[in-house]
Amino acid sequence: MTATLDLPTADADATDLGRQLGSLRHQLQLARLTPDAQRQARQLAALDAGLRVLTARADLLRLRQELQPLPTERLEPWPLLQQAWQEQAPMAALLGVQAQFRPHADPRALGALYGSGRWLRRLLSECIESAMVNAPGCPIEMEHRPVGSHTQIVLLGTRAFTTDHDGPARDLAEAIARAHGGELRIEQDDDTRDLIVELPTGAPFHADASSAQLQAARFAQDLAALQERARRRTGAPIGDER
């Protein structure tokens, strides 16, 4: 017995999610009955891609409700990225993918993020998962870049979000970034293709004219706290930075 896969499309109407999930469950039952091991492996991989599409579309529907208003958890970018990688560790082991981290010289200088830790981890996890699935066996290089009152988390030379079935996952990742006042973008030239997640630091994001002032004030507070800790470690008196 063979199965004809009918994966959910990226532009399927949200009301069809239940029907599509039922279809995938039926196709999973058929795949289990396939005697050819190689064909079965291909079917299961396709079904997994279909489930990723449905999961991203369903979560995109929940996103606006859960992030209104935006939570104000204080989050450090470096541990957040490591947590997202750990969530993907089982899949990484199956796909033979290793992470190569390039942290900033002083991760504490990156500034804190504010928002939903769960959804920001989901943003990074979607980027990492797409990179792994589209390039199994290839290492993922990740680095941090402080840019003024923003921080960038970069996947270097990545194939993340390069297939049709990546559409809903990318839509979800972009929506999470926008909800936190940031963006997800691809920078590409002849030799490299980098995925950049850029997020504001220093204060919770507010979609109004005062957001920049709030971020700048909170960023100054965080910077002052870091400088104070540095003075205490070195024993330098306050006001003497030479």
JSON list of N, CA, C and O in Angstrom, two decimals, residues 32-63:
[
{"chain": "A", "resi": 32, "resn": "ARG", "atom": "N", "xyz": [2.79, 4.26, 7.93]},
{"chain": "A", "resi": 32, "resn": "ARG", "atom": "CA", "xyz": [3.19, 3.16, 8.81]},
{"chain": "A", "resi": 32, "resn": "ARG", "atom": "C", "xyz": [3.02, 1.80, 8.15]},
{"chain": "A", "resi": 32, "resn": "ARG", "atom": "O", "xyz": [3.69, 0.83, 8.50]},
{"chain": "A", "resi": 33, "resn": "LEU", "atom": "N", "xyz": [2.10, 1.71, 7.18]},
{"chain": "A", "resi": 33, "resn": "LEU", "atom": "CA", "xyz": [1.83, 0.45, 6.50]},
{"chain": "A", "resi": 33, "resn": "LEU", "atom": "C", "xyz": [2.70, 0.25, 5.26]},
{"chain": "A", "resi": 33, "resn": "LEU", "atom": "O", "xyz": [2.61, -0.78, 4.60]},
{"chain": "A", "resi": 34, "resn": "THR", "atom": "N", "xyz": [3.50, 1.25, 4.92]},
{"chain": "A", "resi": 34, "resn": "THR", "atom": "CA", "xyz": [4.34, 1.14, 3.73]},
{"chain": "A", "resi": 34, "resn": "THR", "atom": "C", "xyz": [5.48, 0.16, 3.98]},
{"chain": "A", "resi": 34, "resn": "THR", "atom": "O", "xyz": [6.27, 0.35, 4.91]},
{"chain": "A", "resi": 35, "resn": "PRO", "atom": "N", "xyz": [5.61, -0.90, 3.18]},
{"chain": "A", "resi": 35, "resn": "PRO", "atom": "CA", "xyz": [6.65, -1.90, 3.43]},
{"chain": "A", "resi": 35, "resn": "PRO", "atom": "C", "xyz": [8.05, -1.45, 3.08]},
{"chain": "A", "resi": 35, "resn": "PRO", "atom": "O", "xyz": [9.03, -1.93, 3.65]},
{"chain": "A", "resi": 36, "resn": "ASP", "atom": "N", "xyz": [8.18, -0.53, 2.13]},
{"chain": "A", "resi": 36, "resn": "ASP", "atom": "CA", "xyz": [9.49, -0.08, 1.68]},
{"chain": "A", "resi": 36, "resn": "ASP", "atom": "C", "xyz": [10.05, 0.92, 2.69]},
{"chain": "A", "resi": 36, "resn": "ASP", "atom": "O", "xyz": [9.50, 2.01, 2.89]},
{"chain": "A", "resi": 37, "resn": "ALA", "atom": "N", "xyz": [11.16, 0.58, 3.32]},
{"chain": "A", "resi": 37, "resn": "ALA", "atom": "CA", "xyz": [11.71, 1.42, 4.39]},
{"chain": "A", "resi": 37, "resn": "ALA", "atom": "C", "xyz": [12.15, 2.79, 3.88]},
{"chain": "A", "resi": 37, "resn": "ALA", "atom": "O", "xyz": [11.93, 3.80, 4.55]},
{"chain": "A", "resi": 38, "resn": "GLN", "atom": "N", "xyz": [12.77, 2.83, 2.69]},
{"chain": "A", "resi": 38, "resn": "GLN", "atom": "CA", "xyz": [13.23, 4.12, 2.16]},
{"chain": "A", "resi": 38, "resn": "GLN", "atom": "C", "xyz": [12.05, 5.01, 1.81]},
{"chain": "A", "resi": 38, "resn": "GLN", "atom": "O", "xyz": [12.07, 6.22, 2.07]},
{"chain": "A", "resi": 39, "resn": "ARG", "atom": "N", "xyz": [11.03, 4.42, 1.20]},
{"chain": "A", "resi": 39, "resn": "ARG", "atom": "CA", "xyz": [9.84, 5.21, 0.86]},
{"chain": "A", "resi": 39, "resn": "ARG", "atom": "C", "xyz": [9.16, 5.70, 2.13]},
{"chain": "A", "resi": 39, "resn": "ARG", "atom": "O", "xyz": [8.71, 6.84, 2.20]},
{"chain": "A", "resi": 40, "resn": "GLN", "atom": "N", "xyz": [9.12, 4.85, 3.13]},
{"chain": "A", "resi": 40, "resn": "GLN", "atom": "CA", "xyz": [8.51, 5.24, 4.40]},
{"chain": "A", "resi": 40, "resn": "GLN", "atom": "C", "xyz": [9.27, 6.42, 5.02]},
{"chain": "A", "resi": 40, "resn": "GLN", "atom": "O", "xyz": [8.66, 7.35, 5.55]},
{"chain": "A", "resi": 41, "resn": "ALA", "atom": "N", "xyz": [10.60, 6.38, 4.96]},
{"chain": "A", "resi": 41, "resn": "ALA", "atom": "CA", "xyz": [11.40, 7.47, 5.52]},
{"chain": "A", "resi": 41, "resn": "ALA", "atom": "C", "xyz": [11.09, 8.78, 4.81]},
{"chain": "A", "resi": 41, "resn": "ALA", "atom": "O", "xyz": [10.99, 9.84, 5.45]},
{"chain": "A", "resi": 42, "resn": "ARG", "atom": "N", "xyz": [10.94, 8.73, 3.48]},
{"chain": "A", "resi": 42, "resn": "ARG", "atom": "CA", "xyz": [10.61, 9.94, 2.72]},
{"chain": "A", "resi": 42, "resn": "ARG", "atom": "C", "xyz": [9.23, 10.45, 3.10]},
{"chain": "A", "resi": 42, "resn": "ARG", "atom": "O", "xyz": [9.02, 11.67, 3.23]},
{"chain": "A", "resi": 43, "resn": "GLN", "atom": "N", "xyz": [8.28, 9.53, 3.27]},
{"chain": "A", "resi": 43, "resn": "GLN", "atom": "CA", "xyz": [6.93, 9.94, 3.64]},
{"chain": "A", "resi": 43, "resn": "GLN", "atom": "C", "xyz": [6.90, 10.59, 5.02]},
{"chain": "A", "resi": 43, "resn": "GLN", "atom": "O", "xyz": [6.25, 11.62, 5.22]},
{"chain": "A", "resi": 44, "resn": "LEU", "atom": "N", "xyz": [7.63, 10.00, 5.96]},
{"chain": "A", "resi": 44, "resn": "LEU", "atom": "CA", "xyz": [7.64, 10.55, 7.31]},
{"chain": "A", "resi": 44, "resn": "LEU", "atom": "C", "xyz": [8.31, 11.92, 7.34]},
{"chain": "A", "resi": 44, "resn": "LEU", "atom": "O", "xyz": [7.88, 12.81, 8.07]},
{"chain": "A", "resi": 45, "resn": "ALA", "atom": "N", "xyz": [9.35, 12.09, 6.54]},
{"chain": "A", "resi": 45, "resn": "ALA", "atom": "CA", "xyz": [10.00, 13.40, 6.47]},
{"chain": "A", "resi": 45, "resn": "ALA", "atom": "C", "xyz": [9.05, 14.45, 5.91]},
{"chain": "A", "resi": 45, "resn": "ALA", "atom": "O", "xyz": [8.99, 15.59, 6.38]},
{"chain": "A", "resi": 46, "resn": "ALA", "atom": "N", "xyz": [8.28, 14.06, 4.88]},
{"chain": "A", "resi": 46, "resn": "ALA", "atom": "CA", "xyz": [7.31, 14.99, 4.30]},
{"chain": "A", "resi": 46, "resn": "ALA", "atom": "C", "xyz": [6.20, 15.31, 5.29]},
{"chain": "A", "resi": 46, "resn": "ALA", "atom": "O", "xyz": [5.74, 16.45, 5.39]},
{"chain": "A", "resi": 47, "resn": "LEU", "atom": "N", "xyz": [5.76, 14.30, 6.03]},
{"chain": "A", "resi": 47, "resn": "LEU", "atom": "CA", "xyz": [4.73, 14.53, 7.04]},
{"chain": "A", "resi": 47, "resn": "LEU", "atom": "C", "xyz": [5.23, 15.48, 8.13]},
{"chain": "A", "resi": 47, "resn": "LEU", "atom": "O", "xyz": [4.49, 16.33, 8.63]},
{"chain": "A", "resi": 48, "resn": "ASP", "atom": "N", "xyz": [6.49, 15.31, 8.52]},
{"chain": "A", "resi": 48, "resn": "ASP", "atom": "CA", "xyz": [7.06, 16.21, 9.52]},
{"chain": "A", "resi": 48, "resn": "ASP", "atom": "C", "xyz": [7.06, 17.64, 9.02]},
{"chain": "A", "resi": 48, "resn": "ASP", "atom": "O", "xyz": [6.76, 18.58, 9.76]},
{"chain": "A", "resi": 49, "resn": "ALA", "atom": "N", "xyz": [7.39, 17.83, 7.74]},
{"chain": "A", "resi": 49, "resn": "ALA", "atom": "CA", "xyz": [7.35, 19.17, 7.16]},
{"chain": "A", "resi": 49, "resn": "ALA", "atom": "C", "xyz": [5.93, 19.73, 7.20]},
{"chain": "A", "resi": 49, "resn": "ALA", "atom": "O", "xyz": [5.72, 20.91, 7.49]},
{"chain": "A", "resi": 50, "resn": "GLY", "atom": "N", "xyz": [4.95, 18.86, 6.91]},
{"chain": "A", "resi": 50, "resn": "GLY", "atom": "CA", "xyz": [3.56, 19.30, 6.96]},
{"chain": "A", "resi": 50, "resn": "GLY", "atom": "C", "xyz": [3.13, 19.71, 8.35]},
{"chain": "A", "resi": 50, "resn": "GLY", "atom": "O", "xyz": [2.42, 20.71, 8.54]},
{"chain": "A", "resi": 51, "resn": "LEU", "atom": "N", "xyz": [3.56, 18.96, 9.35]},
{"chain": "A", "resi": 51, "resn": "LEU", "atom": "CA", "xyz": [3.22, 19.30, 10.73]},
{"chain": "A", "resi": 51, "resn": "LEU", "atom": "C", "xyz": [3.87, 20.63, 11.14]},
{"chain": "A", "resi": 51, "resn": "LEU", "atom": "O", "xyz": [3.29, 21.41, 11.90]},
{"chain": "A", "resi": 52, "resn": "ARG", "atom": "N", "xyz": [5.09, 20.88, 10.65]},
{"chain": "A", "resi": 52, "resn": "ARG", "atom": "CA", "xyz": [5.74, 22.16, 10.94]},
{"chain": "A", "resi": 52, "resn": "ARG", "atom": "C", "xyz": [4.92, 23.31, 10.37]},
{"chain": "A", "resi": 52, "resn": "ARG", "atom": "O", "xyz": [4.78, 24.37, 11.00]},
{"chain": "A", "resi": 53, "resn": "VAL", "atom": "N", "xyz": [4.38, 23.13, 9.16]},
{"chain": "A", "resi": 53, "resn": "VAL", "atom": "CA", "xyz": [3.56, 24.16, 8.55]},
{"chain": "A", "resi": 53, "resn": "VAL", "atom": "C", "xyz": [2.32, 24.44, 9.40]},
{"chain": "A", "resi": 53, "resn": "VAL", "atom": "O", "xyz": [1.99, 25.59, 9.72]},
{"chain": "A", "resi": 54, "resn": "LEU", "atom": "N", "xyz": [1.63, 23.36, 9.80]},
{"chain": "A", "resi": 54, "resn": "LEU", "atom": "CA", "xyz": [0.41, 23.54, 10.58]},
{"chain": "A", "resi": 54, "resn": "LEU", "atom": "C", "xyz": [0.69, 24.17, 11.94]},
{"chain": "A", "resi": 54, "resn": "LEU", "atom": "O", "xyz": [-0.06, 25.03, 12.40]},
{"chain": "A", "resi": 55, "resn": "THR", "atom": "N", "xyz": [1.76, 23.72, 12.59]},
{"chain": "A", "resi": 55, "resn": "THR", "atom": "CA", "xyz": [2.09, 24.26, 13.90]},
{"chain": "A", "resi": 55, "resn": "THR", "atom": "C", "xyz": [2.37, 25.77, 13.81]},
{"chain": "A", "resi": 55, "resn": "THR", "atom": "O", "xyz": [1.91, 26.55, 14.64]},
{"chain": "A", "resi": 56, "resn": "ALA", "atom": "N", "xyz": [3.14, 26.16, 12.80]},
{"chain": "A", "resi": 56, "resn": "ALA", "atom": "CA", "xyz": [3.47, 27.58, 12.64]},
{"chain": "A", "resi": 56, "resn": "ALA", "atom": "C", "xyz": [2.21, 28.40, 12.37]},
{"chain": "A", "resi": 56, "resn": "ALA", "atom": "O", "xyz": [2.03, 29.49, 12.93]},
{"chain": "A", "resi": 57, "resn": "ARG", "atom": "N", "xyz": [1.30, 27.87, 11.54]},
{"chain": "A", "resi": 57, "resn": "ARG", "atom": "CA", "xyz": [0.09, 28.62, 11.21]},
{"chain": "A", "resi": 57, "resn": "ARG", "atom": "C", "xyz": [-0.81, 28.75, 12.43]},
{"chain": "A", "resi": 57, "resn": "ARG", "atom": "O", "xyz": [-1.39, 29.80, 12.68]},
{"chain": "A", "resi": 58, "resn": "ALA", "atom": "N", "xyz": [-0.93, 27.67, 13.21]},
{"chain": "A", "resi": 58, "resn": "ALA", "atom": "CA", "xyz": [-1.76, 27.72, 14.41]},
{"chain": "A", "resi": 58, "resn": "ALA", "atom": "C", "xyz": [-1.19, 28.70, 15.43]},
{"chain": "A", "resi": 58, "resn": "ALA", "atom": "O", "xyz": [-1.93, 29.48, 16.05]},
{"chain": "A", "resi": 59, "resn": "ASP", "atom": "N", "xyz": [0.12, 28.69, 15.60]},
{"chain": "A", "resi": 59, "resn": "ASP", "atom": "CA", "xyz": [0.73, 29.59, 16.57]},
{"chain": "A", "resi": 59, "resn": "ASP", "atom": "C", "xyz": [0.67, 31.05, 16.11]},
{"chain": "A", "resi": 59, "resn": "ASP", "atom": "O", "xyz": [0.62, 31.96, 16.94]},
{"chain": "A", "resi": 60, "resn": "LEU", "atom": "N", "xyz": [0.68, 31.26, 14.81]},
{"chain": "A", "resi": 60, "resn": "LEU", "atom": "CA", "xyz": [0.55, 32.62, 14.30]},
{"chain": "A", "resi": 60, "resn": "LEU", "atom": "C", "xyz": [-0.81, 33.20, 14.68]},
{"chain": "A", "resi": 60, "resn": "LEU", "atom": "O", "xyz": [-0.93, 34.40, 14.96]},
{"chain": "A", "resi": 61, "resn": "LEU", "atom": "N", "xyz": [-1.83, 32.35, 14.73]},
{"chain": "A", "resi": 61, "resn": "LEU", "atom": "CA", "xyz": [-3.15, 32.81, 15.13]},
{"chain": "A", "resi": 61, "resn": "LEU", "atom": "C", "xyz": [-3.18, 33.20, 16.61]},
{"chain": "A", "resi": 61, "resn": "LEU", "atom": "O", "xyz": [-3.89, 34.13, 17.01]},
{"chain": "A", "resi": 62, "resn": "ARG", "atom": "N", "xyz": [-2.41, 32.50, 17.43]},
{"chain": "A", "resi": 62, "resn": "ARG", "atom": "CA", "xyz": [-2.40, 32.76, 18.87]},
{"chain": "A", "resi": 62, "resn": "ARG", "atom": "C", "xyz": [-1.51, 33.94, 19.25]},
{"chain": "A", "resi": 62, "resn": "ARG", "atom": "O", "xyz": [-1.65, 34.50, 20.33]},
{"chain": "A", "resi": 63, "resn": "LEU", "atom": "N", "xyz": [-0.59, 34.27, 18.37]},
{"chain": "A", "resi": 63, "resn": "LEU", "atom": "CA", "xyz": [0.46, 35.23, 18.72]},
{"chain": "A", "resi": 63, "resn": "LEU", "atom": "C", "xyz": [-0.09, 36.57, 19.15]},
{"chain": "A", "resi": 63, "resn": "LEU", "atom": "O", "xyz": [0.27, 37.10, 20.21]}
]
